[in-house]
Amino acid sequence: MPAQTHLFLCLKDNYGVLLHDPGSGATAAIDAPDAAPVEAALKSTGWRLTDILVTHHHADHTAGIPALKERHRCRVVAPQAEAKRIPLVDETVREGDTVRVGGLTARVLETPGHTAGHVTYVFDADKLAFAGDTLFSIGCGRVIEGNAEMMWQSLLKLRALPDDTRVYCGHEYTQANIRFARTVEPNNKALAARSAQVDTLIAAGRPTVPSTIGDEKAANPFLRADLPEVATAVGLADSPAWKVFAEIRERKNRA
Ligand SMILES: [Zn+2]
């Protein structure tokens, strides 16, 4: 049976998401920004929490773990490189590992750059990717612990997923990301179309997440740094893609 998902806002602009396997009844929270909204989501779905899959150590992705673990005795899975900075970890994962949530299987991709040990969980059979703060809709995470070249390589791994993969990210930043993206690619028609769609969703109080890898490839400038027109647009024609990426990231930091 296909996986079911339930997305909800936490804290100011964080997303929490539950992933449910209807066959076994298993349910994973992807990250745990805050226990209360996760509890509310469990109550509204009637699902029972069995696992927490952590993408990275930042408090706005992990602060809810102790209370959830105490109440549900769920398993906490976290990136090996960051396990010491994440509470109550039961199992650590690294590149190429698989993680089961009931009958669902995730493949672990190491996607460092935002943090040094950040991972993405890819459920290939369900075409779902949980990218934390690596890839945002029409944006990407700040490069905090890694460097631009590392982050670019992480984004390339995500870009290589099938176009119809649905990507869940850690924050609702899409509208601001689009405003910035249009300064880089003012003539990108896919970006203009996405902008109109996102304005409609936000006006209706609806999430802009998930998007798909195909949508992101068409309109997210951070995934397009190896296109000649994007390099030219930021004055770096013939530069390596990671340098173009670094320039776009710097401009976004200053925006
Ligand atoms: Zn973060």
PDB file of C-alpha atoms and ligand atoms in Angstrom:
ATOM      1  CA  MET A   1       0.000   0.000   0.000  1.00  0.00           C
ATOM      2  CA  PRO A   2       1.326   3.473  -0.771  1.00  0.00           C
ATOM      3  CA  ALA A   3       2.656   5.667   2.017  1.00  0.00           C
ATOM      4  CA  GLN A   4       0.457   8.409   3.441  1.00  0.00           C
ATOM      5  CA  THR A   5       1.783  11.777   4.587  1.00  0.00           C
ATOM      6  CA  HIS A   6       0.466  14.503   6.846  1.00  0.00           C
ATOM      7  CA  LEU A   7       2.110  17.935   6.776  1.00  0.00           C
ATOM      8  CA  PHE A   8       1.690  20.597   9.483  1.00  0.00           C
ATOM      9  CA  LEU A   9       3.326  23.822  10.635  1.00  0.00           C
ATOM     10  CA  CYS A  10       5.463  23.951  13.799  1.00  0.00           C
ATOM     11  CA  LEU A  11       7.083  26.859  15.620  1.00  0.00           C
ATOM     12  CA  LYS A  12       7.143  29.923  13.327  1.00  0.00           C
ATOM     13  CA  ASP A  13       7.739  28.550   9.848  1.00  0.00           C
ATOM     14  CA  ASN A  14       8.986  24.979  10.338  1.00  0.00           C
ATOM     15  CA  TYR A  15       7.208  22.048   8.749  1.00  0.00           C
ATOM     16  CA  GLY A  16       6.573  18.827  10.578  1.00  0.00           C
ATOM     17  CA  VAL A  17       5.514  15.793   8.580  1.00  0.00           C
ATOM     18  CA  LEU A  18       4.223  12.372   9.496  1.00  0.00           C
ATOM     19  CA  LEU A  19       4.807   9.418   7.179  1.00  0.00           C
ATOM     20  CA  HIS A  20       2.414   6.515   7.651  1.00  0.00           C
ATOM     21  CA  ASP A  21       2.514   2.934   6.402  1.00  0.00           C
ATOM     22  CA  PRO A  22      -1.120   1.771   6.233  1.00  0.00           C
ATOM     23  CA  GLY A  23      -0.010  -1.848   5.918  1.00  0.00           C
ATOM     24  CA  SER A  24       1.800  -2.115   9.248  1.00  0.00           C
ATOM     25  CA  GLY A  25       0.446   0.950  11.047  1.00  0.00           C
ATOM     26  CA  ALA A  26       3.973   2.322  11.526  1.00  0.00           C
ATOM     27  CA  THR A  27       4.323   6.112  11.534  1.00  0.00           C
ATOM     28  CA  ALA A  28       7.472   8.208  11.393  1.00  0.00           C
ATOM     29  CA  ALA A  29       7.859  11.871  12.222  1.00  0.00           C
ATOM     30  CA  ILE A  30      10.433  13.445   9.951  1.00  0.00           C
ATOM     31  CA  ASP A  31      12.250  15.698  12.414  1.00  0.00           C
ATOM     32  CA  ALA A  32      10.590  16.899  15.602  1.00  0.00           C
ATOM     33  CA  PRO A  33      10.655  20.692  15.822  1.00  0.00           C
ATOM     34  CA  ASP A  34       8.274  20.754  18.795  1.00  0.00           C
ATOM     35  CA  ALA A  35       6.371  17.948  20.538  1.00  0.00           C
ATOM     36  CA  ALA A  36       2.941  19.625  20.825  1.00  0.00           C
ATOM     37  CA  PRO A  37       2.155  20.056  17.108  1.00  0.00           C
ATOM     38  CA  VAL A  38       3.411  16.491  16.441  1.00  0.00           C
ATOM     39  CA  GLU A  39       1.047  15.225  19.156  1.00  0.00           C
ATOM     40  CA  ALA A  40      -1.790  17.238  17.627  1.00  0.00           C
ATOM     41  CA  ALA A  41      -1.033  15.749  14.196  1.00  0.00           C
ATOM     42  CA  LEU A  42      -1.019  12.215  15.662  1.00  0.00           C
ATOM     43  CA  LYS A  43      -4.336  12.898  17.313  1.00  0.00           C
ATOM     44  CA  SER A  44      -5.947  14.260  14.155  1.00  0.00           C
ATOM     45  CA  THR A  45      -4.741  11.338  12.011  1.00  0.00           C
ATOM     46  CA  GLY A  46      -5.202   8.618  14.622  1.00  0.00           C
ATOM     47  CA  TRP A  47      -1.705   7.326  13.799  1.00  0.00           C
ATOM     48  CA  ARG A  48       0.695   5.896  16.392  1.00  0.00           C
ATOM     49  CA  LEU A  49       4.270   7.240  16.436  1.00  0.00           C
ATOM     50  CA  THR A  50       6.870   4.478  15.964  1.00  0.00           C
ATOM     51  CA  ASP A  51       9.902   6.331  14.603  1.00  0.00           C
ATOM     52  CA  ILE A  52      11.540   9.742  14.348  1.00  0.00           C
ATOM     53  CA  LEU A  53      13.860  10.231  11.364  1.00  0.00           C
ATOM     54  CA  VAL A  54      16.163  13.182  12.003  1.00  0.00           C
ATOM     55  CA  THR A  55      17.743  15.117   9.113  1.00  0.00           C
ATOM     56  CA  HIS A  56      20.174  17.272  11.129  1.00  0.00           C
ATOM     57  CA  HIS A  57      20.987  18.471  14.619  1.00  0.00           C
ATOM     58  CA  HIS A  58      19.510  21.999  14.678  1.00  0.00           C
ATOM     59  CA  ALA A  59      17.179  22.603  17.625  1.00  0.00           C
ATOM     60  CA  ASP A  60      14.257  23.571  15.386  1.00  0.00           C
ATOM     61  CA  HIS A  61      14.383  19.979  14.041  1.00  0.00           C
ATOM     62  CA  THR A  62      15.134  18.089  17.269  1.00  0.00           C
ATOM     63  CA  ALA A  63      13.685  19.928  20.299  1.00  0.00           C
ATOM     64  CA  GLY A  64      10.552  17.767  20.345  1.00  0.00           C
ATOM     65  CA  ILE A  65      12.425  14.458  20.553  1.00  0.00           C
ATOM     66  CA  PRO A  66      12.670  13.967  24.357  1.00  0.00           C
ATOM     67  CA  ALA A  67       8.955  14.487  25.046  1.00  0.00           C
ATOM     68  CA  LEU A  68       7.871  12.371  22.057  1.00  0.00           C
ATOM     69  CA  LYS A  69      10.262   9.574  22.950  1.00  0.00           C
ATOM     70  CA  GLU A  70       9.131   9.513  26.556  1.00  0.00           C
ATOM     71  CA  ARG A  71       5.478   9.289  25.592  1.00  0.00           C
ATOM     72  CA  HIS A  72       5.652   6.953  22.563  1.00  0.00           C
ATOM     73  CA  ARG A  73       8.892   4.978  23.144  1.00  0.00           C
ATOM     74  CA  CYS A  74       9.592   5.531  19.451  1.00  0.00           C
ATOM     75  CA  ARG A  75      12.905   4.768  17.757  1.00  0.00           C
ATOM     76  CA  VAL A  76      15.100   7.793  16.972  1.00  0.00           C
ATOM     77  CA  VAL A  77      17.182   7.525  13.789  1.00  0.00           C
ATOM     78  CA  ALA A  78      19.795  10.218  13.137  1.00  0.00           C
ATOM     79  CA  PRO A  79      22.860  10.951  11.004  1.00  0.00           C
ATOM     80  CA  GLN A  80      25.949   9.248  12.403  1.00  0.00           C
ATOM     81  CA  ALA A  81      28.084  12.380  12.079  1.00  0.00           C
ATOM     82  CA  GLU A  82      25.691  14.391  14.282  1.00  0.00           C
ATOM     83  CA  ALA A  83      24.435  11.745  16.708  1.00  0.00           C
ATOM     84  CA  LYS A  84      26.255  13.319  19.678  1.00  0.00           C
ATOM     85  CA  ARG A  85      24.370  16.567  19.123  1.00  0.00           C
ATOM     86  CA  ILE A  86      20.903  14.952  18.880  1.00  0.00           C
ATOM     87  CA  PRO A  87      18.981  13.705  21.938  1.00  0.00           C
ATOM     88  CA  LEU A  88      18.197  10.017  22.617  1.00  0.00           C
ATOM     89  CA  VAL A  89      19.421   8.519  19.329  1.00  0.00           C
ATOM     90  CA  ASP A  90      18.794   4.758  18.945  1.00  0.00           C
ATOM     91  CA  GLU A  91      20.225   4.172  15.482  1.00  0.00           C
ATOM     92  CA  THR A  92      22.664   6.098  13.328  1.00  0.00           C
ATOM     93  CA  VAL A  93      22.712   6.186   9.526  1.00  0.00           C
ATOM     94  CA  ARG A  94      25.097   7.186   6.782  1.00  0.00           C
ATOM     95  CA  GLU A  95      25.246   7.273   2.994  1.00  0.00           C
ATOM     96  CA  GLY A  96      23.668   4.224   1.384  1.00  0.00           C
ATOM     97  CA  ASP A  97      22.024   2.855   4.531  1.00  0.00           C
ATOM     98  CA  THR A  98      18.392   1.846   4.428  1.00  0.00           C
ATOM     99  CA  VAL A  99      15.829   2.635   7.113  1.00  0.00           C
ATOM    100  CA  ARG A 100      12.518   0.826   7.419  1.00  0.00           C
ATOM    101  CA  VAL A 101       9.330   2.420   8.678  1.00  0.00           C
ATOM    102  CA  GLY A 102       7.035  -0.590   8.906  1.00  0.00           C
ATOM    103  CA  GLY A 103       6.885  -1.841   5.332  1.00  0.00           C
ATOM    104  CA  LEU A 104       8.315   1.357   3.821  1.00  0.00           C
ATOM    105  CA  THR A 105      12.012   1.639   2.993  1.00  0.00           C
ATOM    106  CA  ALA A 106      14.139   4.796   2.870  1.00  0.00           C
ATOM    107  CA  ARG A 107      17.543   5.175   1.332  1.00  0.00           C
ATOM    108  CA  VAL A 108      19.881   7.565   3.146  1.00  0.00           C
ATOM    109  CA  LEU A 109      21.695  10.242   1.166  1.00  0.00           C
ATOM    110  CA  GLU A 110      24.339  12.317   2.902  1.00  0.00           C
ATOM    111  CA  THR A 111      23.605  15.926   1.899  1.00  0.00           C
ATOM    112  CA  PRO A 112      26.085  18.047   3.886  1.00  0.00           C
ATOM    113  CA  GLY A 113      26.549  21.799   3.618  1.00  0.00           C
ATOM    114  CA  HIS A 114      23.828  23.322   5.807  1.00  0.00           C
ATOM    115  CA  THR A 115      25.276  21.147   8.578  1.00  0.00           C
ATOM    116  CA  ALA A 116      28.259  18.828   8.232  1.00  0.00           C
ATOM    117  CA  GLY A 117      26.287  15.621   8.702  1.00  0.00           C
ATOM    118  CA  HIS A 118      22.877  16.478   7.206  1.00  0.00           C
ATOM    119  CA  VAL A 119      21.047  13.545   5.594  1.00  0.00           C
ATOM    120  CA  THR A 120      18.041  13.211   3.276  1.00  0.00           C
ATOM    121  CA  TYR A 121      15.659  10.233   3.480  1.00  0.00           C
ATOM    122  CA  VAL A 122      14.482   8.990   0.067  1.00  0.00           C
ATOM    123  CA  PHE A 123      11.565   6.547  -0.116  1.00  0.00           C
ATOM    124  CA  ASP A 124      12.141   5.370  -3.683  1.00  0.00           C
ATOM    125  CA  ALA A 125       9.054   3.170  -4.035  1.00  0.00           C
ATOM    126  CA  ASP A 126       6.788   6.035  -2.952  1.00  0.00           C
ATOM    127  CA  LYS A 127       8.845   8.722  -4.736  1.00  0.00           C
ATOM    128  CA  LEU A 128       9.166  10.802  -1.570  1.00  0.00           C
ATOM    129  CA  ALA A 129      12.230  12.720  -0.375  1.00  0.00           C
ATOM    130  CA  PHE A 130      12.580  14.413   3.007  1.00  0.00           C
ATOM    131  CA  ALA A 131      15.310  16.981   2.460  1.00  0.00           C
ATOM    132  CA  GLY A 132      15.312  18.897   5.768  1.00  0.00           C
ATOM    133  CA  ASP A 133      17.177  22.175   5.337  1.00  0.00           C
ATOM    134  CA  THR A 134      19.216  21.148   2.269  1.00  0.00           C
ATOM    135  CA  LEU A 135      16.700  21.879  -0.493  1.00  0.00           C
ATOM    136  CA  PHE A 136      13.804  24.297  -0.051  1.00  0.00           C
ATOM    137  CA  SER A 137      11.117  24.987  -2.602  1.00  0.00           C
ATOM    138  CA  ILE A 138      12.827  27.494  -4.976  1.00  0.00           C
ATOM    139  CA  GLY A 139      15.667  27.804  -2.489  1.00  0.00           C
ATOM    140  CA  CYS A 140      18.221  25.945  -0.411  1.00  0.00           C
ATOM    141  CA  GLY A 141      19.513  26.027   3.147  1.00  0.00           C
ATOM    142  CA  ARG A 142      22.204  28.391   4.294  1.00  0.00           C
ATOM    143  CA  VAL A 143      25.686  26.931   4.072  1.00  0.00           C
ATOM    144  CA  ILE A 144      26.573  26.977   7.768  1.00  0.00           C
ATOM    145  CA  GLU A 145      28.952  24.097   8.566  1.00  0.00           C
ATOM    146  CA  GLY A 146      30.112  23.101   5.105  1.00  0.00           C
ATOM    147  CA  ASN A 147      31.221  25.021   2.038  1.00  0.00           C
ATOM    148  CA  ALA A 148      29.587  25.975  -1.234  1.00  0.00           C
ATOM    149  CA  GLU A 149      31.167  23.167  -3.240  1.00  0.00           C
ATOM    150  CA  MET A 150      29.914  20.586  -0.708  1.00  0.00           C
ATOM    151  CA  MET A 151      26.387  22.037  -0.765  1.00  0.00           C
ATOM    152  CA  TRP A 152      26.350  22.081  -4.579  1.00  0.00           C
ATOM    153  CA  GLN A 153      27.287  18.381  -4.636  1.00  0.00           C
ATOM    154  CA  SER A 154      24.474  17.660  -2.151  1.00  0.00           C
ATOM    155  CA  LEU A 155      21.976  19.492  -4.355  1.00  0.00           C
ATOM    156  CA  LEU A 156      23.171  17.523  -7.394  1.00  0.00           C
ATOM    157  CA  LYS A 157      22.361  14.286  -5.545  1.00  0.00           C
ATOM    158  CA  LEU A 158      18.809  15.503  -4.989  1.00  0.00           C
ATOM    159  CA  ARG A 159      18.507  16.819  -8.546  1.00  0.00           C
ATOM    160  CA  ALA A 160      19.339  13.306  -9.811  1.00  0.00           C
ATOM    161  CA  LEU A 161      16.156  11.870  -8.258  1.00  0.00           C
ATOM    162  CA  PRO A 162      13.240  11.189 -10.646  1.00  0.00           C
ATOM    163  CA  ASP A 163      11.336  14.322 -11.683  1.00  0.00           C
ATOM    164  CA  ASP A 164       8.104  13.113 -10.098  1.00  0.00           C
ATOM    165  CA  THR A 165       9.711  12.689  -6.649  1.00  0.00           C
ATOM    166  CA  ARG A 166       7.802  14.793  -4.118  1.00  0.00           C
ATOM    167  CA  VAL A 167      10.187  16.814  -1.939  1.00  0.00           C
ATOM    168  CA  TYR A 168       9.328  17.780   1.619  1.00  0.00           C
ATOM    169  CA  CYS A 169      11.521  20.474   3.125  1.00  0.00           C
ATOM    170  CA  GLY A 170      11.906  21.896   6.613  1.00  0.00           C
ATOM    171  CA  HIS A 171      10.470  25.408   6.204  1.00  0.00           C
ATOM    172  CA  GLU A 172       7.787  27.472   4.478  1.00  0.00           C
ATOM    173  CA  TYR A 173      10.064  29.993   2.772  1.00  0.00           C
ATOM    174  CA  THR A 174       8.769  29.602  -0.778  1.00  0.00           C
ATOM    175  CA  GLN A 175       7.314  33.059  -1.401  1.00  0.00           C
ATOM    176  CA  ALA A 176      10.466  34.873  -0.248  1.00  0.00           C
ATOM    177  CA  ASN A 177      12.594  32.392  -2.197  1.00  0.00           C
ATOM    178  CA  ILE A 178      10.637  33.170  -5.366  1.00  0.00           C
ATOM    179  CA  ARG A 179      11.075  36.929  -4.897  1.00  0.00           C
ATOM    180  CA  PHE A 180      14.823  36.350  -4.779  1.00  0.00           C
ATOM    181  CA  ALA A 181      14.874  33.781  -7.624  1.00  0.00           C
ATOM    182  CA  ARG A 182      13.198  36.284  -9.945  1.00  0.00           C
ATOM    183  CA  THR A 183      16.150  38.653  -9.443  1.00  0.00           C
ATOM    184  CA  VAL A 184      18.429  35.910 -10.812  1.00  0.00           C
ATOM    185  CA  GLU A 185      16.167  34.646 -13.621  1.00  0.00           C
ATOM    186  CA  PRO A 186      13.591  37.346 -14.393  1.00  0.00           C
ATOM    187  CA  ASN A 187      12.653  35.685 -17.699  1.00  0.00           C
ATOM    188  CA  ASN A 188      12.191  32.112 -16.416  1.00  0.00           C
ATOM    189  CA  LYS A 189       8.619  31.182 -17.440  1.00  0.00           C
ATOM    190  CA  ALA A 190       8.419  28.153 -15.109  1.00  0.00           C
ATOM    191  CA  LEU A 191       9.416  30.422 -12.229  1.00  0.00           C
ATOM    192  CA  ALA A 192       6.740  32.974 -13.147  1.00  0.00           C
ATOM    193  CA  ALA A 193       4.134  30.203 -13.267  1.00  0.00           C
ATOM    194  CA  ARG A 194       5.253  28.823  -9.912  1.00  0.00           C
ATOM    195  CA  SER A 195       5.134  32.333  -8.451  1.00  0.00           C
ATOM    196  CA  ALA A 196       1.481  32.730  -9.419  1.00  0.00           C
ATOM    197  CA  GLN A 197       0.635  29.264  -8.089  1.00  0.00           C
ATOM    198  CA  VAL A 198       2.412  29.929  -4.761  1.00  0.00           C
ATOM    199  CA  ASP A 199       0.689  33.308  -4.294  1.00  0.00           C
ATOM    200  CA  THR A 200      -2.664  31.537  -4.701  1.00  0.00           C
ATOM    201  CA  LEU A 201      -1.720  28.806  -2.192  1.00  0.00           C
ATOM    202  CA  ILE A 202      -0.445  31.299   0.406  1.00  0.00           C
ATOM    203  CA  ALA A 203      -3.532  33.517   0.001  1.00  0.00           C
ATOM    204  CA  ALA A 204      -5.666  30.435   0.688  1.00  0.00           C
ATOM    205  CA  GLY A 205      -3.602  29.597   3.780  1.00  0.00           C
ATOM    206  CA  ARG A 206      -2.292  26.417   2.182  1.00  0.00           C
ATOM    207  CA  PRO A 207       1.262  24.984   2.192  1.00  0.00           C
ATOM    208  CA  THR A 208       3.485  25.321  -0.884  1.00  0.00           C
ATOM    209  CA  VAL A 209       5.205  22.060   0.098  1.00  0.00           C
ATOM    210  CA  PRO A 210       5.754  19.448  -1.238  1.00  0.00           C
ATOM    211  CA  SER A 211       6.982  20.371  -4.680  1.00  0.00           C
ATOM    212  CA  THR A 212       8.581  17.938  -7.105  1.00  0.00           C
ATOM    213  CA  ILE A 213      12.167  17.551  -8.278  1.00  0.00           C
ATOM    214  CA  GLY A 214      10.948  18.361 -11.800  1.00  0.00           C
ATOM    215  CA  ASP A 215       9.359  21.633 -10.633  1.00  0.00           C
ATOM    216  CA  GLU A 216      12.514  22.556  -8.727  1.00  0.00           C
ATOM    217  CA  LYS A 217      14.780  21.793 -11.699  1.00  0.00           C
ATOM    218  CA  ALA A 218      12.705  24.165 -13.820  1.00  0.00           C
ATOM    219  CA  ALA A 219      12.570  27.102 -11.414  1.00  0.00           C
ATOM    220  CA  ASN A 220      14.995  26.831  -8.460  1.00  0.00           C
ATOM    221  CA  PRO A 221      18.126  28.872  -9.311  1.00  0.00           C
ATOM    222  CA  PHE A 222      20.207  26.906  -6.794  1.00  0.00           C
ATOM    223  CA  LEU A 223      19.649  23.728  -8.853  1.00  0.00           C
ATOM    224  CA  ARG A 224      20.364  25.589 -12.104  1.00  0.00           C
ATOM    225  CA  ALA A 225      23.872  26.929 -11.358  1.00  0.00           C
ATOM    226  CA  ASP A 226      25.399  24.797 -14.142  1.00  0.00           C
ATOM    227  CA  LEU A 227      23.228  26.331 -16.875  1.00  0.00           C
ATOM    228  CA  PRO A 228      25.090  28.861 -19.052  1.00  0.00           C
ATOM    229  CA  GLU A 229      22.230  31.376 -18.881  1.00  0.00           C
ATOM    230  CA  VAL A 230      22.284  31.326 -15.072  1.00  0.00           C
ATOM    231  CA  ALA A 231      26.080  31.682 -14.929  1.00  0.00           C
ATOM    232  CA  THR A 232      25.849  34.617 -17.329  1.00  0.00           C
ATOM    233  CA  ALA A 233      23.023  36.186 -15.335  1.00  0.00           C
ATOM    234  CA  VAL A 234      25.258  36.443 -12.255  1.00  0.00           C
ATOM    235  CA  GLY A 235      28.315  37.583 -14.236  1.00  0.00           C
ATOM    236  CA  LEU A 236      30.203  34.280 -13.999  1.00  0.00           C
ATOM    237  CA  ALA A 237      30.070  32.829 -17.524  1.00  0.00           C
ATOM    238  CA  ASP A 238      32.559  29.929 -17.865  1.00  0.00           C
ATOM    239  CA  SER A 239      33.045  29.564 -14.112  1.00  0.00           C
ATOM    240  CA  PRO A 240      32.638  26.173 -12.392  1.00  0.00           C
ATOM    241  CA  ALA A 241      29.051  25.481 -11.369  1.00  0.00           C
ATOM    242  CA  TRP A 242      29.844  25.473  -7.648  1.00  0.00           C
ATOM    243  CA  LYS A 243      31.200  29.022  -7.930  1.00  0.00           C
ATOM    244  CA  VAL A 244      28.019  30.127  -9.655  1.00  0.00           C
ATOM    245  CA  PHE A 245      26.081  28.391  -6.880  1.00  0.00           C
ATOM    246  CA  ALA A 246      28.239  30.169  -4.254  1.00  0.00           C
ATOM    247  CA  GLU A 247      27.539  33.562  -5.854  1.00  0.00           C
ATOM    248  CA  ILE A 248      23.764  32.943  -5.907  1.00  0.00           C
ATOM    249  CA  ARG A 249      23.881  31.779  -2.269  1.00  0.00           C
ATOM    250  CA  GLU A 250      25.866  34.919  -1.275  1.00  0.00           C
ATOM    251  CA  ARG A 251      23.337  37.153  -3.027  1.00  0.00           C
ATOM    252  CA  LYS A 252      20.485  35.416  -1.213  1.00  0.00           C
ATOM    253  CA  ASN A 253      22.295  35.889   2.124  1.00  0.00           C
ATOM    254  CA  ARG A 254      22.437  39.620   1.421  1.00  0.00           C
ATOM    255  CA  ALA A 255      18.888  39.906   0.041  1.00  0.00           C
TER     256      ALA A 255
HETATM  257 ZN    ZN B   1      18.779  23.719  10.025  1.00  0.00          ZN
END
